[in-house]
Amino acid sequence: MNNSTPTIIFENIQKNFGSLKVLKGITGEIKRGEVVAVIGSSGCGKSTLLRCFNRLESIDGGSLIVNGINLSRPTVDYTQLRQLRSQVGMVFQQFNLFPHLSVLENMTLAPRKVLGKTPKESAQLAALYLEKVGLYEKAYAYPEQLSGGQKQRVAIARSLCMNPQIMLFDEPTSALDPELVGEVLQVMQQLAAEGMTMVVVTHEMQFAREVAQRVIFLDKGVVAEQGVAYDVLTNPQSDRLNIFLSRLNARAF
């Protein structure tokens, strides 16, 4: 497949939590090798949309196809779900590392259990990706011995051990102290440069402007504006996006 081939296709996606309508008909696509930033105020539905892409949330209406797997149905075959989770990596706000396991053990667990890698193979993968994120020397450390930025870089490396075709990032820097944000964004920028398909929910407008090809701005469960990242973020067309960016002091270019 080439970079013009959509790897995520979503049409009129709807998601409700009881009587609360969170996604109210979201339509779009993510092309292979593309980096798309999803932005918007808290509660607008951006994290919910991301969680639908790897079936952490099921949709209540519309159509969703991820890497050829149809996620529109109320139930998804276990084999397909397992395939999806091996192809789509996700990095959360709070790292989700097992505190009782070392960095190496955190990283080798899924390759052994899901991909059927041997302990030696999974350890080699872990070493490769720890080197990639600059944390090779932390293989035998425990999460409590790491800074927030280091934990998030380990979380990214752990996802990469599954050899994903798509990476989802749910506000990966929001739990970090400001001085630690740069080290995580640097790793993400490297992944983007290598052609990884990435969907990033973020409030880091500089990263979105400089690294993402496109931006999707959600407001109250709908797409209020979308387009080429630099154009949208330097010359927003909607009043709502103007207000959102001004509140983030993101237009001091």
CSV table of C-alpha atoms in Angstrom, one decimal:
chain,number,residue,atom,x,y,z
A,1,MET,CA,0.0,0.0,0.0
A,2,ASN,CA,1.2,3.5,-0.7
A,3,ASN,CA,0.8,6.6,1.5
A,4,SER,CA,-2.5,7.6,-0.2
A,5,THR,CA,-4.2,4.5,1.1
A,6,PRO,CA,-6.5,5.2,4.0
A,7,THR,CA,-5.7,2.9,6.9
A,8,ILE,CA,-8.5,4.2,9.2
A,9,ILE,CA,-11.9,5.1,7.6
A,10,PHE,CA,-14.7,6.5,9.7
A,11,GLU,CA,-18.1,7.7,8.6
A,12,ASN,CA,-20.8,9.2,10.7
A,13,ILE,CA,-19.3,7.7,13.9
A,14,GLN,CA,-21.6,8.1,16.9
A,15,LYS,CA,-20.9,7.2,20.5
A,16,ASN,CA,-23.1,7.7,23.5
A,17,PHE,CA,-22.6,7.1,27.2
A,18,GLY,CA,-26.1,6.7,28.5
A,19,SER,CA,-28.0,9.8,27.5
A,20,LEU,CA,-24.8,11.8,26.8
A,21,LYS,CA,-24.0,12.0,23.1
A,22,VAL,CA,-20.2,12.3,23.0
A,23,LEU,CA,-19.6,11.7,19.2
A,24,LYS,CA,-22.3,13.1,17.0
A,25,GLY,CA,-21.4,12.0,13.5
A,26,ILE,CA,-17.6,12.1,12.9
A,27,THR,CA,-16.4,11.4,9.4
A,28,GLY,CA,-12.9,11.3,8.0
A,29,GLU,CA,-9.9,9.1,7.2
A,30,ILE,CA,-6.3,8.6,8.2
A,31,LYS,CA,-3.9,7.7,5.4
A,32,ARG,CA,-1.0,5.3,5.8
A,33,GLY,CA,2.1,7.1,6.9
A,34,GLU,CA,0.2,10.2,7.9
A,35,VAL,CA,0.4,12.1,11.2
A,36,VAL,CA,-2.9,13.6,12.3
A,37,ALA,CA,-3.4,15.7,15.4
A,38,VAL,CA,-6.8,15.7,17.0
A,39,ILE,CA,-7.4,18.8,19.1
A,40,GLY,CA,-10.2,20.4,21.1
A,41,SER,CA,-11.3,21.4,24.5
A,42,SER,CA,-11.7,18.9,27.3
A,43,GLY,CA,-14.9,16.9,26.9
A,44,CYS,CA,-15.2,17.4,23.1
A,45,GLY,CA,-14.8,13.7,22.3
A,46,LYS,CA,-11.3,13.5,21.1
A,47,SER,CA,-10.1,10.8,23.5
A,48,THR,CA,-13.3,8.8,22.9
A,49,LEU,CA,-12.7,8.9,19.2
A,50,LEU,CA,-9.1,7.6,19.6
A,51,ARG,CA,-10.3,4.8,21.9
A,52,CYS,CA,-12.8,3.7,19.2
A,53,PHE,CA,-9.9,3.2,16.8
A,54,ASN,CA,-8.6,0.3,18.8
A,55,ARG,CA,-11.9,-0.9,20.1
A,56,LEU,CA,-11.4,0.2,23.7
A,57,GLU,CA,-14.8,1.8,23.0
A,58,SER,CA,-17.4,0.4,20.5
A,59,ILE,CA,-19.3,2.8,18.4
A,60,ASP,CA,-23.1,3.2,18.6
A,61,GLY,CA,-23.6,4.2,15.0
A,62,GLY,CA,-21.8,4.8,11.7
A,63,SER,CA,-19.0,2.9,10.1
A,64,LEU,CA,-15.4,2.3,11.2
A,65,ILE,CA,-12.7,0.3,9.5
A,66,VAL,CA,-9.2,0.1,10.9
A,67,ASN,CA,-6.5,-1.7,8.9
A,68,GLY,CA,-9.1,-3.6,7.0
A,69,ILE,CA,-10.9,-4.7,10.1
A,70,ASN,CA,-14.6,-3.7,10.4
A,71,LEU,CA,-15.2,-2.3,13.9
A,72,SER,CA,-18.8,-1.1,13.0
A,73,ARG,CA,-20.5,-4.2,14.4
A,74,PRO,CA,-21.6,-4.5,18.0
A,75,THR,CA,-19.3,-7.5,18.4
A,76,VAL,CA,-15.9,-8.2,16.8
A,77,ASP,CA,-14.4,-11.7,16.4
A,78,TYR,CA,-11.8,-12.4,19.0
A,79,THR,CA,-9.2,-13.3,16.4
A,80,GLN,CA,-9.8,-10.0,14.6
A,81,LEU,CA,-9.6,-8.1,17.9
A,82,ARG,CA,-6.3,-9.7,18.7
A,83,GLN,CA,-5.0,-8.9,15.3
A,84,LEU,CA,-6.2,-5.3,15.7
A,85,ARG,CA,-4.5,-4.9,19.1
A,86,SER,CA,-1.2,-6.2,17.6
A,87,GLN,CA,-1.3,-3.8,14.7
A,88,VAL,CA,-2.5,-0.7,16.6
A,89,GLY,CA,-0.3,0.6,19.5
A,90,MET,CA,-1.7,3.0,22.0
A,91,VAL,CA,0.1,5.3,24.5
A,92,PHE,CA,-1.9,6.8,27.3
A,93,GLN,CA,-1.6,9.9,29.5
A,94,GLN,CA,-0.7,7.9,32.6
A,95,PHE,CA,1.9,5.5,31.1
A,96,ASN,CA,0.1,2.3,32.3
A,97,LEU,CA,3.3,0.5,33.2
A,98,PHE,CA,3.1,-2.4,35.7
A,99,PRO,CA,4.8,-1.1,38.8
A,100,HIS,CA,5.9,-4.5,40.0
A,101,LEU,CA,7.7,-5.3,36.8
A,102,SER,CA,11.0,-4.0,35.5
A,103,VAL,CA,11.2,-1.9,32.4
A,104,LEU,CA,12.4,-5.0,30.5
A,105,GLU,CA,9.6,-7.2,31.9
A,106,ASN,CA,7.0,-4.5,31.0
A,107,MET,CA,8.3,-4.5,27.5
A,108,THR,CA,8.6,-8.2,26.9
A,109,LEU,CA,5.2,-9.3,28.3
A,110,ALA,CA,3.0,-8.5,25.3
A,111,PRO,CA,5.4,-9.8,22.6
A,112,ARG,CA,5.6,-13.1,24.5
A,113,LYS,CA,1.9,-13.4,25.3
A,114,VAL,CA,0.4,-12.0,22.1
A,115,LEU,CA,3.0,-12.5,19.4
A,116,GLY,CA,4.4,-15.7,20.7
A,117,LYS,CA,8.0,-14.5,20.8
A,118,THR,CA,10.5,-16.4,22.8
A,119,PRO,CA,12.0,-14.7,25.9
A,120,LYS,CA,15.3,-14.1,23.9
A,121,GLU,CA,13.4,-12.6,20.9
A,122,SER,CA,11.3,-10.4,23.1
A,123,ALA,CA,14.4,-9.2,25.0
A,124,GLN,CA,16.1,-8.4,21.8
A,125,LEU,CA,13.1,-6.3,20.7
A,126,ALA,CA,13.0,-4.5,24.0
A,127,ALA,CA,16.7,-3.7,23.8
A,128,LEU,CA,16.3,-2.4,20.2
A,129,TYR,CA,13.5,0.0,21.2
A,130,LEU,CA,14.9,1.1,24.5
A,131,GLU,CA,18.0,2.1,22.5
A,132,LYS,CA,15.7,4.0,20.1
A,133,VAL,CA,14.1,6.1,22.9
A,134,GLY,CA,17.5,6.6,24.6
A,135,LEU,CA,16.8,4.4,27.7
A,136,TYR,CA,18.8,1.3,27.1
A,137,GLU,CA,20.5,1.7,30.5
A,138,LYS,CA,17.1,1.6,32.3
A,139,ALA,CA,16.2,-2.0,31.3
A,140,TYR,CA,16.3,-3.3,34.8
A,141,ALA,CA,14.9,-0.2,36.6
A,142,TYR,CA,11.4,-0.2,37.9
A,143,PRO,CA,8.8,2.4,37.0
A,144,GLU,CA,9.0,4.2,40.4
A,145,GLN,CA,12.7,4.8,39.6
A,146,LEU,CA,11.9,6.7,36.4
A,147,SER,CA,10.9,10.3,35.8
A,148,GLY,CA,7.6,11.0,34.1
A,149,GLY,CA,9.3,11.6,30.8
A,150,GLN,CA,11.2,8.4,31.0
A,151,LYS,CA,8.1,6.4,31.9
A,152,GLN,CA,6.3,7.8,28.8
A,153,ARG,CA,9.3,7.0,26.6
A,154,VAL,CA,9.2,3.4,27.9
A,155,ALA,CA,5.5,3.3,27.2
A,156,ILE,CA,6.2,4.3,23.6
A,157,ALA,CA,9.0,1.7,23.3
A,158,ARG,CA,6.7,-0.9,24.8
A,159,SER,CA,4.1,-0.3,22.0
A,160,LEU,CA,6.8,-0.4,19.4
A,161,CYS,CA,7.8,-3.9,20.5
A,162,MET,CA,4.5,-5.1,19.0
A,163,ASN,CA,5.7,-3.8,15.6
A,164,PRO,CA,2.5,-1.8,15.1
A,165,GLN,CA,1.3,-0.3,11.8
A,166,ILE,CA,-0.5,2.5,13.6
A,167,MET,CA,0.3,4.4,16.8
A,168,LEU,CA,-2.4,6.2,18.8
A,169,PHE,CA,-1.3,8.8,21.4
A,170,ASP,CA,-3.8,10.1,24.0
A,171,GLU,CA,-2.4,13.4,25.3
A,172,PRO,CA,1.0,11.7,26.0
A,173,THR,CA,2.5,14.8,27.5
A,174,SER,CA,-0.4,16.1,29.6
A,175,ALA,CA,0.8,14.3,32.8
A,176,LEU,CA,4.4,15.5,32.5
A,177,ASP,CA,6.2,18.5,34.1
A,178,PRO,CA,6.9,21.1,31.4
A,179,GLU,CA,10.6,20.4,31.3
A,180,LEU,CA,10.0,16.7,30.5
A,181,VAL,CA,7.6,17.3,27.5
A,182,GLY,CA,10.4,17.9,25.0
A,183,GLU,CA,12.0,14.5,25.4
A,184,VAL,CA,8.7,12.7,24.6
A,185,LEU,CA,7.9,14.9,21.7
A,186,GLN,CA,11.3,14.3,20.2
A,187,VAL,CA,10.7,10.5,20.2
A,188,MET,CA,7.3,11.1,18.5
A,189,GLN,CA,8.9,13.4,16.0
A,190,GLN,CA,11.4,10.7,15.1
A,191,LEU,CA,8.6,8.2,14.6
A,192,ALA,CA,6.8,10.6,12.3
A,193,ALA,CA,10.0,11.1,10.3
A,194,GLU,CA,10.3,7.3,9.9
A,195,GLY,CA,6.8,7.1,8.4
A,196,MET,CA,4.8,5.8,11.3
A,197,THR,CA,1.0,6.3,10.9
A,198,MET,CA,0.1,8.3,14.0
A,199,VAL,CA,-3.1,9.8,15.5
A,200,VAL,CA,-2.2,12.2,18.3
A,201,VAL,CA,-4.7,13.8,20.7
A,202,THR,CA,-2.7,16.7,22.0
A,203,HIS,CA,-2.7,20.2,23.4
A,204,GLU,CA,0.9,20.8,22.1
A,205,MET,CA,0.1,23.1,19.2
A,206,GLN,CA,3.7,23.6,18.2
A,207,PHE,CA,4.1,19.9,17.7
A,208,ALA,CA,0.8,19.7,15.8
A,209,ARG,CA,1.8,22.5,13.6
A,210,GLU,CA,5.3,21.3,12.8
A,211,VAL,CA,4.9,17.5,12.8
A,212,ALA,CA,1.3,16.7,11.8
A,213,GLN,CA,0.2,16.8,8.2
A,214,ARG,CA,-3.4,17.4,9.2
A,215,VAL,CA,-5.4,18.6,12.1
A,216,ILE,CA,-8.9,17.7,13.1
A,217,PHE,CA,-10.6,20.1,15.5
A,218,LEU,CA,-13.5,18.7,17.5
A,219,ASP,CA,-16.0,20.8,19.3
A,220,LYS,CA,-18.9,19.3,21.2
A,221,GLY,CA,-18.7,16.0,19.5
A,222,VAL,CA,-18.5,17.2,15.9
A,223,VAL,CA,-15.7,18.1,13.5
A,224,ALA,CA,-15.7,21.9,13.6
A,225,GLU,CA,-12.7,22.3,11.3
A,226,GLN,CA,-10.0,20.2,9.7
A,227,GLY,CA,-7.3,20.5,7.1
A,228,VAL,CA,-3.5,21.0,6.6
A,229,ALA,CA,-2.1,21.4,10.1
A,230,TYR,CA,0.0,24.5,9.4
A,231,ASP,CA,-2.8,26.3,7.6
A,232,VAL,CA,-5.5,25.4,10.1
A,233,LEU,CA,-3.4,26.4,13.1
A,234,THR,CA,-2.0,29.7,11.6
A,235,ASN,CA,-5.2,30.8,9.9
A,236,PRO,CA,-8.2,29.2,11.5
A,237,GLN,CA,-11.5,29.7,9.7
A,238,SER,CA,-14.0,29.2,12.5
A,239,ASP,CA,-14.6,31.5,15.4
A,240,ARG,CA,-14.6,28.5,17.8
A,241,LEU,CA,-11.1,27.4,16.7
A,242,ASN,CA,-9.9,31.0,17.0
A,243,ILE,CA,-11.1,31.2,20.6
A,244,PHE,CA,-9.6,27.7,21.4
A,245,LEU,CA,-6.2,28.7,20.1
A,246,SER,CA,-6.2,32.1,21.8
A,247,ARG,CA,-6.9,30.4,25.1
A,248,LEU,CA,-3.8,28.3,24.6
A,249,ASN,CA,-1.7,31.3,23.6
A,250,ALA,CA,-1.0,29.2,20.5
A,251,ARG,CA,-1.1,32.0,18.0
A,252,ALA,CA,2.0,33.8,19.1
A,253,PHE,CA,3.9,32.7,16.0
